[in-house]
Amino acid sequence: MSTGKARTSLLHTGLMHLALIAYTALCLAPVVLVVINSMKSRAAIFSAPMALPGPKTFDLIGFTTVITQGNFAGYFSNSLIVTGTSIVAVLLFGAMAAFALSEYRFRGNTLMGLYLALGIMIPIRLGTIAILNIMVATRLVNTHLGLILVYTAQGLPLAIFILSEFMRQVSADLKNAARIDGLSEYAIFFKLVLPLTRPAIATVAVFTMIPIWNDLWFPLILAPGEATKTVTLGAQSFIGQYVTNWNAVLAALTLAILPVLILYLAFSQQLIRGLTAGAVK
Amino acid sequence: MGSLHLNEIRKTFGTVEVLKGIDLSVDDGEFVVFVGPSGCGKSTMLRIIAGLEEQTSGHVRINNRLVDTVPPAKRGIAMVFQTYALYPHLDVRRNMGLALEQEGIAKAEITARVGAAAAMLRLEELLHRRPAELSGGQRQRVAIGRAIVRQPSLFLFDEPLSNLDAALRVGTRIEIAKLHRKLGATMVYVTHDQVEAMTLADRIMVFNAGAVEQVGKPLELYHRPANLFVAGFIGSPTMNFLAGDTAARLGATTIGVRPEHLIIRDDGVWSGTVIHAEHLGPDTMYYVETEAYGTLTIRTDGDTWHEVGATLSVSPMEAKIHRFGADGRTLG
Ligand SMILES: Nc1ncnc2c1ncn2[C@@H]1O[C@H](COP(=O)(O)OP(=O)(O)OP(=O)(O)O)[C@@H](O)[C@H]1O
Ligand SMILES: [Mg+2]
């Protein structure tokens, strides 16, 4: 009996791992394709797209094009400024709103929570035309601030939703002890609640960052100017109507993966704790 | 050092009235214990005294100062929580000294006060540890130390021993009693535990459903409970209650006899079958099923032995019978 059980569970875990490996391969395949082809010569990209770069096909022409031609460093710093500021704003305001919702009893608390969470279900792109009108009226087209405002609005609902759930779990006694010890509400928020919800904040940071960094839509509509172009938009400049510099496109995309990867590695320990919180005590 | 006056404190959450007009005066240096069933509003009362919760109406005075609008940190109180509530990211020293840091007290003074409290609670060795590296008993001692360091005029305890195991509970209980004698501070203490209430309190306040049933010295509550609720709540195992003819003969609606006031004798007035026996060593409890009065609990010395299924007769000690009227109040 017991061996039979062990065998089925082996089969079970085997199948599970197979599924997970298949899923991982599916997710990684395009990324791997981009990365390996970014290091090949143009001819090799088309003759053998699946092959790894060999001694004959290895070529960094894409990277040199990207770095020398165009304003790639500028695009990159635009992306960093927009994404970085948006994350900070989302985390700061999201955490503050989440703290208020989870900590204080006031009239309309639940209603406010629902209202703030509404954005999770309604995609912000539905409001693109209205947003564009507002941006034009306030002269925020082709500015970093315009994009930052939109991305902050886009990131807040999920941040508030996740963080308020986590903040509810911070012991009420602990906050009360701090109040008796004379900590202000700000001190309780910054010195006690934020450090205790760090895994959740890391999770939100990653989930907020990726869609912003990868976004093509809003940069294209709100900030297509040369001075405010982001990396994803900048990479498109190598895609022409008649000729596309595939080497450069792939190299630009490869470079664009780096910051996400770095952030993910920095947060991954916290992220895993955040995702599994509650699942394992 | 610190007195406490509660005046008609009421508290409603939404439409639920949780506290229904609580009055209390605690003298300087007194140890008052709140007891009562779960959900009767003891913690809410304590949080209102601390200023962590706002009363719907009524007034709180600490040291004869009206503190209704004073924030918790400025009330001259310290509080110890059931869950310890230590700051997880600070070591013991900073946990104990944080309030003083917030008050802007000089470093040297903080070190001295933390050192003194640590010595009193035998925490010197642990000052550099984080809460996660402490046992439950040590954590609670740190929490008590954190309260002492502030030199409050009023200590508030909300079930501080409930998360400790039995042996530690006794040790820490004695520690708190010694602390009270040594500091002479005023203390208000919430507990579920009868033994804690009886051993620590100068006065016990029995809560029930947001109202006070009786306030008195521990033995006063034991010997002269004001009503059925207090009679049933104080004392363990609980008092036996008998209604009907037996009570009527004594001019009462219900009479109560504590298990220790029932004497086993061959010509006892009430008899029944032993359905369960608990031999604790010093005493033995017998649960006797009678036809007329349901189950009676009898507490006797540890040397008796009656098998389950045996028939037992008991008589109450006449002088120890409590008589209650139809409204549940004790008859004089
Ligand atoms: N924030 C709140 N909102 C609504 N109801 C509350 C709130 N806090 C407490 N209550 C209610 O008030 C009542 C009294 O609660 P309280 O915590 O004072 O009870 P307690 O006597 O301390 O109980 P226990 O012995 O279980 O700790 C309970 O019925 C509780 O549900
Ligand atoms: Mg309580």
XYZ file of C-alpha atoms and ligand atoms in Angstrom:
645
model
C 0.000 0.000 0.000
C 2.586 2.449 1.130
C 4.848 1.858 -1.873
C 1.886 2.299 -4.175
C 1.160 5.577 -2.554
C 4.755 6.663 -2.816
C 4.775 5.732 -6.489
C 1.640 7.683 -7.312
C 2.972 10.692 -5.489
C 6.221 10.335 -7.441
C 4.178 10.271 -10.617
C 2.241 13.209 -9.299
C 5.279 15.348 -8.557
C 6.842 14.209 -11.826
C 3.860 15.428 -13.814
C 3.749 18.607 -11.826
C 7.391 19.324 -12.525
C 6.898 18.506 -16.180
C 4.090 21.034 -16.360
C 6.161 23.637 -14.555
C 9.171 23.042 -16.793
C 6.999 23.286 -19.893
C 5.515 26.528 -18.628
C 8.941 27.941 -17.806
C 10.220 27.018 -21.259
C 7.195 28.631 -22.848
C 7.768 31.838 -20.900
C 11.502 31.950 -21.434
C 11.613 30.923 -25.099
C 10.948 34.366 -26.587
C 13.370 35.996 -24.157
C 16.074 33.466 -24.946
C 15.407 33.924 -28.649
C 15.841 37.667 -28.320
C 19.008 37.369 -26.278
C 20.800 34.802 -28.464
C 19.866 36.482 -31.707
C 20.998 39.846 -30.434
C 24.521 38.482 -30.528
C 24.417 37.148 -34.070
C 25.057 38.645 -37.471
C 22.088 39.658 -39.548
C 22.456 36.763 -41.969
C 22.661 34.263 -39.110
C 19.506 35.645 -37.526
C 17.522 34.754 -40.609
C 19.286 31.572 -41.717
C 19.238 29.858 -38.302
C 17.162 31.811 -35.795
C 17.184 28.971 -33.265
C 20.927 28.395 -33.278
C 23.225 29.661 -30.575
C 25.778 32.224 -31.658
C 28.881 30.335 -32.872
C 32.350 31.626 -33.735
C 31.214 32.324 -37.285
C 27.927 33.938 -36.488
C 28.883 35.851 -33.344
C 28.502 39.581 -33.953
C 27.933 42.482 -31.613
C 26.949 44.831 -34.415
C 23.504 45.246 -32.861
C 24.896 46.492 -29.579
C 27.365 48.854 -31.219
C 24.609 50.257 -33.416
C 22.368 50.787 -30.429
C 25.059 52.439 -28.358
C 26.571 54.611 -31.057
C 23.570 55.432 -33.160
C 20.478 56.994 -31.830
C 20.055 58.288 -28.354
C 19.904 55.029 -26.528
C 21.483 56.261 -23.294
C 18.889 59.016 -23.241
C 16.027 56.565 -23.764
C 17.407 54.377 -21.071
C 17.607 57.168 -18.562
C 14.081 58.271 -19.520
C 12.839 54.791 -18.732
C 14.725 54.734 -15.462
C 13.411 58.132 -14.389
C 9.814 57.375 -15.302
C 9.777 53.855 -13.871
C 11.769 54.691 -10.751
C 9.727 57.734 -9.817
C 6.482 55.908 -10.539
C 7.462 52.994 -8.310
C 8.429 55.280 -5.468
C 5.165 57.206 -5.823
C 3.062 54.037 -6.068
C 4.731 52.473 -3.049
C 4.647 55.591 -0.908
C 1.091 56.671 -1.644
C -0.164 53.113 -1.936
C 1.292 52.164 1.436
C -0.066 55.305 3.056
C -3.546 54.728 1.678
C -3.373 51.074 2.651
C -2.357 52.047 6.182
C -5.262 54.457 6.488
C -7.720 51.879 5.171
C -6.464 49.095 7.380
C -5.804 51.076 10.536
C -8.469 53.724 10.957
C -12.187 53.377 11.377
C -13.923 56.165 9.518
C -17.168 56.610 7.692
C -16.951 55.230 4.174
C -13.840 53.163 4.806
C -15.148 50.094 2.961
C -16.570 52.197 0.141
C -13.262 54.000 -0.250
C -11.421 50.679 -0.322
C -13.708 49.380 -3.053
C -13.374 52.584 -5.041
C -9.599 52.444 -4.870
C -9.603 48.779 -5.879
C -11.836 49.436 -8.877
C -8.802 50.262 -10.989
C -7.686 46.643 -10.775
C -10.662 45.596 -12.859
C -10.919 48.554 -15.231
C -7.900 48.951 -17.499
C -6.562 52.473 -17.480
C -6.124 52.381 -21.261
C -9.870 52.739 -21.662
C -9.368 56.320 -20.583
C -6.550 57.066 -22.993
C -8.390 59.732 -24.958
C -9.495 61.566 -21.834
C -5.996 61.278 -20.400
C -4.525 62.658 -23.617
C -6.950 65.586 -23.483
C -5.981 66.317 -19.903
C -2.293 66.084 -20.712
C -2.666 68.422 -23.667
C -4.639 70.894 -21.579
C -2.081 70.826 -18.782
C 0.864 70.869 -21.203
C 2.187 67.597 -19.844
C 2.556 65.936 -23.243
C 6.165 64.967 -23.872
C 7.153 65.312 -20.237
C 8.326 62.742 -17.740
C 5.758 63.990 -15.266
C 2.867 63.134 -17.590
C 3.941 59.513 -17.820
C 4.738 59.322 -14.102
C 1.260 60.538 -13.188
C -0.418 58.016 -15.461
C 1.719 55.146 -14.215
C 1.181 56.097 -10.607
C -2.558 56.028 -11.177
C -2.192 52.697 -12.956
C -0.145 51.101 -10.185
C -1.997 52.369 -7.147
C -5.104 50.123 -7.112
C -3.220 46.839 -6.913
C -0.679 48.296 -4.506
C -3.379 49.505 -2.134
C -5.275 46.258 -2.411
C -2.281 44.057 -1.628
C -0.686 46.281 0.991
C -3.838 46.928 2.995
C -4.351 43.182 3.211
C -0.834 42.773 4.588
C -1.068 45.735 6.915
C -4.196 44.339 8.489
C -2.027 41.471 9.664
C 0.367 43.681 11.611
C -0.533 43.147 15.239
C -2.832 45.818 16.668
C -1.148 45.394 20.046
C 2.173 46.335 18.489
C 0.796 49.562 17.066
C -0.907 50.325 20.355
C 2.298 49.690 22.278
C 4.012 52.156 19.969
C 1.292 54.729 20.570
C 1.774 54.377 24.306
C 5.521 54.730 23.801
C 4.868 58.063 22.150
C 5.461 57.246 18.492
C 3.452 59.467 16.161
C 1.214 57.898 13.547
C 3.887 58.742 10.965
C 6.556 57.062 13.046
C 4.338 53.997 13.459
C 3.869 53.909 9.701
C 7.486 54.449 8.702
C 9.359 52.752 11.532
C 7.054 49.877 12.387
C 4.524 48.983 9.712
C 6.687 49.548 6.625
C 9.597 47.395 7.847
C 7.174 44.662 8.870
C 5.469 44.619 5.468
C 8.698 44.695 3.475
C 8.049 41.418 1.612
C 4.691 42.701 0.438
C 6.248 45.966 -0.645
C 8.901 44.129 -2.646
C 6.186 42.100 -4.338
C 4.244 45.209 -5.232
C 7.415 46.905 -6.464
C 8.124 44.123 -8.953
C 4.529 43.822 -10.113
C 4.367 47.580 -10.560
C 7.668 47.940 -12.322
C 7.366 45.367 -15.071
C 4.288 46.701 -16.874
C 5.595 50.265 -16.605
C 9.034 49.425 -17.955
C 7.589 47.393 -20.814
C 4.806 49.785 -21.708
C 4.689 50.993 -25.276
C 1.213 52.485 -25.297
C 1.491 55.566 -23.139
C 5.005 56.590 -24.232
C 3.802 56.372 -27.831
C 0.747 58.519 -27.158
C 1.851 60.865 -24.409
C 5.585 61.199 -24.828
C 6.765 60.303 -28.351
C 9.193 63.243 -28.446
C 12.874 62.470 -28.818
C 13.702 63.939 -25.393
C 11.236 61.782 -23.472
C 11.297 58.512 -25.438
C 11.584 55.401 -23.299
C 13.612 52.319 -24.164
C 10.715 50.278 -25.476
C 9.674 53.135 -27.699
C 13.279 53.868 -28.652
C 13.778 50.282 -29.794
C 10.939 50.790 -32.245
C 12.962 53.416 -34.075
C 15.040 50.593 -35.506
C 11.910 49.093 -36.970
C 11.361 50.907 -40.194
C 8.528 50.779 -42.679
C 10.773 49.243 -45.301
C 13.881 48.039 -43.517
C 14.225 46.893 -39.966
C 17.582 46.751 -38.224
C 16.928 43.497 -36.431
C 20.337 43.420 -34.800
C 19.697 46.740 -33.168
C 16.121 45.929 -32.166
C 17.160 42.704 -30.477
C 20.149 44.306 -28.789
C 17.992 47.146 -27.476
C 15.451 44.702 -26.111
C 18.193 42.631 -24.507
C 19.546 45.694 -22.768
C 16.040 46.627 -21.690
C 15.666 43.327 -19.856
C 18.617 44.093 -17.591
C 17.060 46.519 -15.108
C 14.043 44.277 -14.579
C 16.370 41.379 -13.990
C 18.463 43.350 -11.517
C 15.429 44.549 -9.608
C 14.001 41.068 -9.549
C 17.192 39.566 -8.181
C 17.414 42.288 -5.564
C 13.881 41.655 -4.395
C 13.505 37.948 -5.088
C 14.138 36.816 -1.521
C 11.545 39.238 -0.212
C 9.286 38.504 -3.163
C 9.104 34.803 -2.445
C 8.337 35.518 1.182
C 5.611 37.918 0.103
C 4.014 35.478 -2.320
C 4.007 32.586 0.106
C 3.013 34.582 3.185
C 0.013 32.952 4.745
C 0.474 29.881 2.570
C 3.142 28.572 4.899
C 3.071 29.776 8.449
C 1.669 58.310 42.581
C -1.448 57.528 40.584
C -5.137 57.276 41.145
C -7.763 56.465 38.557
C -11.349 57.631 38.367
C -13.814 56.359 35.825
C -17.048 58.213 35.535
C -20.046 56.716 33.669
C -17.920 55.311 30.844
C -20.000 54.172 27.909
C -18.818 52.729 24.635
C -20.780 51.712 21.582
C -19.432 50.082 18.458
C -21.997 50.871 15.789
C -25.239 49.974 17.476
C -23.774 47.574 20.015
C -23.314 48.945 23.495
C -20.159 47.303 24.777
C -19.757 49.283 27.998
C -22.858 50.433 29.804
C -21.774 53.126 32.208
C -18.766 52.017 34.224
C -17.846 53.815 37.452
C -14.690 53.052 39.357
C -12.276 54.721 41.720
C -8.848 53.229 42.132
C -6.707 54.592 44.952
C -3.062 55.364 44.703
C -1.058 52.137 44.914
C -4.051 49.863 44.579
C -4.100 46.688 42.470
C -7.448 46.261 40.736
C -8.262 43.226 38.625
C -10.991 43.091 35.974
C -12.480 39.646 35.448
C -15.418 38.494 33.397
C -16.386 36.180 30.566
C -14.944 36.607 27.090
C -16.301 39.579 25.173
C -17.714 41.408 28.187
C -15.675 44.543 27.501
C -12.662 44.266 29.824
C -10.079 45.001 27.159
C -12.187 47.794 25.739
C -12.331 49.377 29.203
C -8.570 49.083 29.537
C -7.985 50.566 26.099
C -10.200 53.503 26.998
C -8.162 54.101 30.152
C -5.014 53.973 28.038
C -6.445 56.347 25.457
C -6.167 53.840 22.618
C -9.922 53.872 22.193
C -12.237 56.806 22.648
C -15.208 56.427 24.971
C -18.614 57.327 23.596
C -19.378 59.219 26.791
C -18.052 59.537 30.318
C -14.786 60.760 31.773
C -11.418 59.274 32.689
C -9.255 60.925 35.344
C -5.727 59.783 36.071
C -4.070 61.421 39.054
C -7.103 63.704 39.303
C -6.350 65.049 35.848
C -9.043 64.825 33.206
C -7.377 62.895 30.359
C -10.272 62.433 27.925
C -8.428 64.248 25.144
C -4.866 63.409 26.182
C -2.975 61.034 23.835
C -1.819 57.690 25.294
C 1.836 58.660 25.610
C 0.985 61.696 27.726
C -1.317 59.972 30.210
C 1.437 58.707 32.457
C 0.493 55.096 31.853
C 2.275 51.981 30.648
C 0.633 48.901 29.226
C 1.583 45.249 28.964
C -0.162 43.209 26.282
C -1.067 39.560 26.040
C 0.910 39.218 22.807
C 3.942 40.989 24.349
C 3.902 43.488 21.452
C 7.673 43.886 21.363
C 9.186 45.664 18.372
C 10.559 42.775 16.312
C 13.346 44.755 14.689
C 14.781 46.291 17.879
C 16.892 44.571 20.518
C 15.754 44.313 24.120
C 17.586 47.443 25.201
C 15.964 49.600 22.519
C 12.596 47.965 23.052
C 12.733 49.061 26.655
C 14.205 52.476 25.974
C 12.165 53.569 22.962
C 9.556 55.492 24.923
C 12.282 57.414 26.735
C 14.005 58.166 23.438
C 10.724 59.551 22.162
C 10.398 61.733 25.240
C 13.849 63.125 24.497
C 15.449 61.921 27.698
C 19.251 61.971 27.880
C 21.160 58.855 26.799
C 22.820 58.316 30.173
C 19.508 58.482 31.982
C 17.967 55.987 29.541
C 20.841 53.567 30.034
C 20.508 53.868 33.797
C 16.770 53.317 33.831
C 16.903 50.405 31.386
C 19.722 48.900 33.442
C 17.741 49.187 36.669
C 14.647 47.616 35.162
C 16.707 44.855 33.548
C 18.311 44.070 36.888
C 14.924 43.915 38.577
C 13.649 41.429 35.986
C 16.917 39.499 35.483
C 17.215 40.599 31.870
C 20.789 41.899 31.872
C 22.097 38.986 29.834
C 19.468 39.477 27.178
C 19.772 43.188 26.479
C 21.319 42.671 23.052
C 18.965 40.030 21.805
C 16.029 40.548 19.498
C 12.555 39.457 20.594
C 12.640 36.499 18.192
C 15.592 35.126 20.150
C 13.728 35.082 23.471
C 11.401 32.570 25.083
C 7.814 33.525 25.817
C 8.504 34.142 29.489
C 11.522 36.300 28.676
C 9.514 38.280 26.145
C 6.847 39.024 28.689
C 9.484 40.099 31.204
C 10.883 42.481 28.586
C 7.389 43.843 28.020
C 7.018 44.369 31.759
C 10.460 45.981 31.807
C 9.420 48.322 29.028
C 6.505 49.392 31.219
C 8.648 49.893 34.334
C 11.220 52.013 32.524
C 8.649 54.686 31.844
C 7.966 55.105 35.580
C 4.250 55.462 34.941
C 1.726 56.432 37.564
C -0.570 53.702 36.309
C 0.247 50.241 34.969
C -2.255 48.509 32.702
C -2.046 44.778 32.044
C -4.223 42.994 29.475
C -4.032 39.260 30.201
C -0.236 39.370 30.363
C 0.158 35.732 31.332
C -2.333 34.057 29.012
C 0.250 33.067 26.418
C 2.601 31.459 28.939
C 2.609 27.850 30.054
C 1.437 26.933 33.535
C 4.793 26.943 35.321
C 5.915 30.230 33.806
C 2.557 31.727 34.608
C 3.035 31.091 38.298
C 6.570 32.484 38.215
C 5.613 35.629 36.350
C 2.560 36.106 38.542
C 4.761 36.181 41.614
C 7.090 38.538 39.776
C 4.228 40.953 39.147
C 3.082 40.761 42.769
C 6.617 41.523 43.974
C 6.856 44.367 41.500
C 3.659 45.851 42.820
C 4.923 45.719 46.395
C 8.283 47.153 45.438
C 7.086 49.992 43.223
C 3.915 50.669 45.136
C 2.413 51.581 41.781
C -1.246 51.615 40.861
C -2.139 48.698 38.631
C -5.169 47.657 36.623
C -5.024 44.082 35.430
C -7.330 42.124 33.131
C -7.449 38.354 33.376
C -9.526 35.266 32.765
C -7.693 33.379 35.438
C -9.325 33.091 38.849
C -6.088 32.342 40.625
C -4.420 35.439 39.198
C -7.386 37.540 40.210
C -7.604 36.156 43.739
C -3.869 36.277 44.432
C -2.951 39.611 42.889
C -5.922 41.837 43.512
C -6.587 44.291 46.284
C -9.970 44.574 44.671
C -11.669 42.596 41.933
C -14.181 44.087 39.542
C -16.480 41.504 37.971
C -17.726 42.466 34.497
C -20.633 40.922 32.705
C -21.945 42.061 29.324
C -20.518 45.550 29.652
C -21.733 46.209 33.185
C -20.135 45.759 36.591
C -21.684 43.007 38.688
C -19.659 43.560 41.857
C -16.504 45.254 43.087
C -14.812 44.018 46.221
C -11.898 42.365 47.938
C -11.198 38.858 46.621
C -12.445 37.060 49.719
C -15.456 39.343 49.941
C -16.457 38.177 46.477
C -15.879 34.590 47.476
C -17.749 34.736 50.763
C -20.426 37.289 49.947
C -21.145 37.354 46.204
C -23.711 40.013 45.408
C -25.646 37.914 42.938
C -25.899 34.634 41.062
C -23.470 35.714 38.356
C -20.640 36.559 40.727
C -21.366 33.480 42.825
C -21.028 31.327 39.740
C -18.045 33.173 38.320
C -15.786 33.332 41.371
C -14.614 30.013 42.747
C -13.440 26.925 40.945
C -15.050 24.478 40.495
C -18.160 26.619 40.307
C -20.798 26.805 42.990
C -23.641 24.263 42.966
C -27.013 25.891 42.443
C -30.249 24.284 43.619
C -33.737 25.574 42.959
C -37.208 24.342 43.800
C -38.463 23.121 47.175
C -35.090 22.952 48.839
C -34.517 26.621 48.080
C -38.065 27.605 48.917
C -37.741 26.038 52.354
C -34.917 28.527 53.018
C -36.989 31.401 51.673
C -35.028 31.726 48.415
C -35.588 31.106 44.727
C -32.160 29.570 44.302
C -29.590 28.484 46.833
C -25.891 28.004 46.190
C -23.333 25.825 47.930
C -19.665 25.762 47.000
C -18.180 22.310 46.278
C -15.912 22.660 49.323
C -18.924 23.260 51.556
C -20.567 19.932 50.853
C -19.729 17.236 53.368
C -19.905 13.551 52.534
C -21.770 11.685 55.249
C -23.949 8.598 55.430
C -27.022 10.506 56.528
C -26.555 13.332 54.010
C -29.630 15.162 52.765
C -28.793 14.918 49.069
C -27.631 11.732 47.461
C -26.754 10.481 44.022
C -24.369 8.452 41.914
C -20.731 9.355 41.331
C -20.358 9.908 37.572
C -16.794 11.194 37.577
C -13.963 11.632 40.036
C -10.845 13.800 39.761
C -8.037 12.959 42.175
C -5.724 15.950 42.233
C -3.606 14.904 45.193
C -4.419 17.512 47.818
C -8.108 17.426 46.917
C -10.535 15.265 45.084
C -13.552 16.390 43.074
C -16.582 14.170 42.790
C -19.324 14.828 40.287
C -22.501 13.325 41.661
C -25.631 12.937 39.586
C -28.728 13.468 41.714
C -32.301 12.967 40.626
C -33.690 16.234 41.913
C -30.867 18.725 41.405
C -28.792 17.556 38.468
C -25.043 17.213 38.896
C -23.464 18.345 42.168
C -19.746 18.999 42.454
C -18.090 18.034 45.696
C -14.616 18.984 46.750
C -13.050 16.946 49.508
C -9.585 16.069 50.790
C -7.284 13.813 48.850
C -7.661 10.815 51.121
C -11.179 9.786 50.187
C -11.860 7.183 47.568
C -15.214 6.527 45.964
C -15.536 4.601 42.756
C -17.495 5.892 39.807
C -20.969 4.367 40.137
C -20.965 4.438 43.927
C -23.727 6.215 45.790
C -22.769 9.286 47.806
C -24.774 11.322 50.314
C -23.827 14.884 51.133
C -24.986 17.668 53.391
C -24.251 21.361 53.002
C -22.638 23.353 55.805
C -25.637 25.355 56.964
C -23.711 28.580 57.508
C -22.175 28.467 54.037
C -25.402 28.357 52.042
C -25.930 31.356 49.756
C -29.529 32.388 49.140
C -30.665 34.219 46.021
C -33.988 35.902 45.240
C -36.008 35.721 42.046
C -34.008 38.634 40.569
C -30.760 36.752 41.129
C -29.601 39.073 43.920
C -28.271 37.698 47.149
C -30.802 37.765 49.989
C -29.469 39.489 53.097
N -13.130 47.555 17.086
C -14.252 46.934 17.401
N -15.336 47.009 16.592
C -16.483 46.397 16.903
N -16.677 45.667 18.000
C -15.651 45.550 18.849
C -14.383 46.171 18.609
N -13.561 45.885 19.629
C -14.261 45.115 20.468
N -15.520 44.916 20.017
C -16.574 44.147 20.693
O -16.670 44.610 21.999
C -16.922 43.534 22.883
C -15.957 43.583 24.020
O -14.673 43.315 23.538
P -13.427 43.215 24.502
O -12.241 42.957 23.655
O -13.408 44.401 25.379
O -13.790 41.917 25.343
P -12.959 41.230 26.512
O -13.805 41.294 27.722
O -11.597 41.811 26.585
O -12.900 39.754 25.994
P -11.709 38.703 26.140
O -11.774 38.230 27.531
O -12.090 37.651 25.165
O -10.440 39.406 25.793
C -16.853 42.271 22.074
O -18.169 41.814 21.851
C -16.203 42.690 20.789
O -16.736 41.964 19.722
Mg -9.607 41.063 26.116
